[in-house]
Amino acid sequence: MPKVNEIIQTKNFKKNKIRPWDTSFSDKDSHRNSRPISIASLDPNSIILWKFKDRKYIDEECIASLSEDIKINGQQQPCIVRRVIDKNTYELIIGERRWRAAKLAKVNLEVLIKDLNDNESAIAQSVENANRIDLTDYEKWCSYTRLIENKILSRADLVDKLGKSKQYISALLSFSKIPKEINNSISDMRNVSAYTAEKIKQL
């Protein structure tokens, strides 16, 4: 067995740099944009919502609670924005609740400014929200349907870039096949899972 001194002499070890927020992404992160980004603290009033945002329902109590937490402890995770034509205005891609809470608290919003096109924005948003338990299948379907109809994402993108199975995407898109009579008789579609929607479609 080689001695420690022999290993040190023959092997070069590199110390990785540690950053509070990792702003560089590897080639393996194909869903993330690799173009330069910057960190900024912005007035939330200089930020507008992206028109293809995926969150339809906002819990005002949750926003109020998050706002108080930001006042006391600060913002723990940055949002992601992109510049619009007017360089003094930004579009919010990720972090709607944090943005609303910062506005309520009247404090600046900590953000990563990224150079994203619509497709990259959609992928970034979808990856961020794919496993969130507070975003229902119905809300995901609403978001994905708008993106597909506006030719920003394709069904293949949902499978290949988000790593979702064809079966799940097919089940998710079953919401569009539910008859209006049944849809109207359900008080809150957010309580219906994708697989339940698929069973209703089959029936």
XYZ file of C-alpha atoms in Angstrom:
203
model
C 0.000 0.000 0.000
C 1.483 3.448 -0.913
C 2.382 5.830 1.874
C 0.602 9.177 2.377
C 3.697 11.145 1.315
C 3.910 9.186 -1.931
C 0.250 9.934 -2.718
C 0.687 13.657 -2.041
C 3.741 13.813 -4.306
C 2.044 12.082 -7.226
C -1.469 13.528 -6.941
C -2.417 17.186 -7.330
C -5.413 18.196 -5.281
C -7.459 21.279 -6.133
C -9.522 23.169 -3.608
C -12.980 24.078 -4.857
C -14.139 27.633 -4.382
C -17.292 28.028 -2.339
C -19.805 30.745 -3.170
C -22.928 31.769 -1.233
C -24.977 31.396 -4.418
C -23.607 29.197 -7.181
C -23.799 31.306 -10.340
C -21.925 28.940 -12.661
C -23.548 25.841 -14.075
C -21.979 22.779 -15.692
C -22.778 21.306 -19.095
C -24.745 18.602 -17.300
C -27.292 21.229 -16.277
C -28.698 21.409 -19.806
C -31.902 23.051 -18.588
C -29.950 26.006 -17.162
C -28.719 28.877 -19.210
C -24.907 29.093 -19.246
C -24.683 32.735 -20.339
C -23.292 35.240 -17.790
C -25.544 36.289 -14.936
C -25.251 38.903 -12.246
C -26.516 39.272 -8.693
C -28.488 42.364 -7.761
C -30.737 43.863 -5.104
C -33.707 45.445 -6.897
C -36.771 47.454 -6.011
C -39.582 44.882 -6.478
C -41.646 47.629 -8.151
C -39.142 47.608 -11.023
C -40.042 43.951 -11.675
C -43.075 42.688 -13.566
C -44.471 39.155 -13.778
C -43.646 37.099 -16.869
C -46.878 36.631 -18.806
C -46.360 32.838 -18.827
C -45.992 32.524 -15.057
C -47.257 29.192 -13.784
C -48.847 30.137 -10.464
C -52.583 30.851 -10.788
C -53.576 30.979 -7.126
C -51.915 33.057 -4.409
C -52.365 32.363 -0.690
C -52.429 35.851 0.833
C -51.848 34.525 4.361
C -48.756 32.688 3.150
C -47.455 35.873 1.488
C -48.029 37.866 4.684
C -46.193 35.245 6.740
C -43.289 35.133 4.277
C -43.155 38.927 4.283
C -42.728 39.006 8.071
C -40.047 36.318 7.850
C -38.119 38.348 5.250
C -38.294 41.419 7.519
C -36.797 39.442 10.402
C -34.423 36.997 8.724
C -33.885 38.431 5.272
C -34.432 36.715 1.940
C -32.850 33.255 2.031
C -33.008 32.394 -1.670
C -32.682 34.708 -4.693
C -35.321 35.017 -7.404
C -34.488 34.808 -11.107
C -35.312 37.696 -13.449
C -34.440 38.751 -16.989
C -34.120 42.201 -18.525
C -36.810 43.460 -20.869
C -36.419 46.041 -23.649
C -36.534 48.825 -21.087
C -33.254 48.169 -19.257
C -34.681 49.546 -16.021
C -37.427 46.916 -15.966
C -37.158 43.182 -15.324
C -39.434 40.183 -15.767
C -39.777 37.722 -12.915
C -39.174 34.125 -14.037
C -38.803 32.332 -10.680
C -39.892 33.425 -7.205
C -43.348 34.999 -7.378
C -44.133 34.518 -3.691
C -40.786 36.006 -2.630
C -41.426 38.957 -4.981
C -44.901 39.574 -3.549
C -43.582 39.231 0.008
C -40.763 41.730 -0.665
C -43.275 44.223 -2.079
C -45.428 43.810 1.016
C -42.415 44.208 3.302
C -41.226 47.236 1.278
C -37.701 45.829 0.947
C -35.459 45.141 -2.039
C -35.587 41.770 -3.749
C -32.386 39.739 -4.092
C -32.205 38.381 -7.640
C -30.066 36.635 -10.212
C -30.296 38.489 -13.527
C -30.075 35.979 -16.379
C -30.084 36.337 -20.155
C -32.943 33.969 -21.000
C -35.173 33.534 -24.037
C -38.780 32.327 -23.676
C -37.902 28.640 -24.076
C -35.111 28.838 -21.491
C -37.377 30.780 -19.136
C -40.089 28.144 -19.454
C -37.650 25.318 -18.784
C -36.115 27.123 -15.785
C -39.555 27.830 -14.328
C -40.770 24.279 -14.927
C -37.661 22.679 -13.414
C -37.976 24.929 -10.359
C -41.624 24.061 -9.840
C -41.765 20.441 -11.042
C -41.488 18.885 -7.580
C -43.187 21.577 -5.507
C -46.023 20.085 -3.515
C -47.912 23.410 -3.406
C -48.244 23.558 -7.190
C -51.018 21.143 -8.182
C -51.245 19.003 -11.305
C -54.056 21.229 -12.533
C -51.905 24.365 -12.216
C -49.032 22.619 -13.996
C -51.422 21.636 -16.792
C -52.635 25.244 -17.125
C -49.035 26.450 -17.371
C -47.823 23.756 -19.780
C -50.873 24.173 -22.020
C -50.254 27.925 -22.421
C -46.582 27.305 -23.192
C -47.394 24.622 -25.777
C -50.146 26.698 -27.410
C -47.753 29.657 -27.715
C -45.050 27.374 -29.182
C -42.611 28.105 -26.357
C -42.408 24.471 -25.287
C -43.315 21.217 -26.995
C -44.488 17.943 -25.466
C -41.044 16.569 -26.304
C -39.472 19.365 -24.201
C -41.580 18.330 -21.217
C -40.271 14.787 -21.508
C -36.658 15.389 -22.573
C -35.757 18.595 -20.715
C -37.860 18.148 -17.582
C -37.203 14.423 -17.241
C -40.897 13.602 -16.920
C -42.274 10.323 -18.245
C -44.480 10.281 -21.340
C -47.152 8.608 -19.210
C -47.181 11.470 -16.695
C -47.268 14.175 -19.374
C -50.073 12.318 -21.150
C -51.998 12.082 -17.866
C -51.361 15.762 -17.117
C -52.688 16.851 -20.504
C -55.850 14.814 -19.903
C -57.338 17.824 -18.121
C -58.044 19.302 -21.554
C -60.167 16.237 -22.438
C -62.515 16.410 -19.451
C -66.054 17.335 -20.613
C -67.244 20.796 -19.556
C -70.238 19.355 -17.660
C -67.920 17.345 -15.410
C -65.409 20.184 -15.120
C -68.123 22.615 -14.031
C -69.456 20.174 -11.428
C -66.097 19.991 -9.616
C -65.775 22.854 -7.133
C -61.981 23.063 -7.257
C -60.028 21.356 -10.034
C -56.843 21.736 -8.015
C -58.039 18.773 -5.953
C -57.979 16.533 -9.034
C -54.727 14.695 -9.789
C -53.402 14.105 -13.304
C -54.112 10.383 -13.070
C -57.679 11.025 -11.912
C -58.109 13.358 -14.900
C -56.832 10.584 -17.142
C -59.375 8.107 -15.708
C -62.196 10.620 -16.212
C -61.072 11.121 -19.827
C -61.032 7.366 -20.425
C -64.515 6.976 -18.974
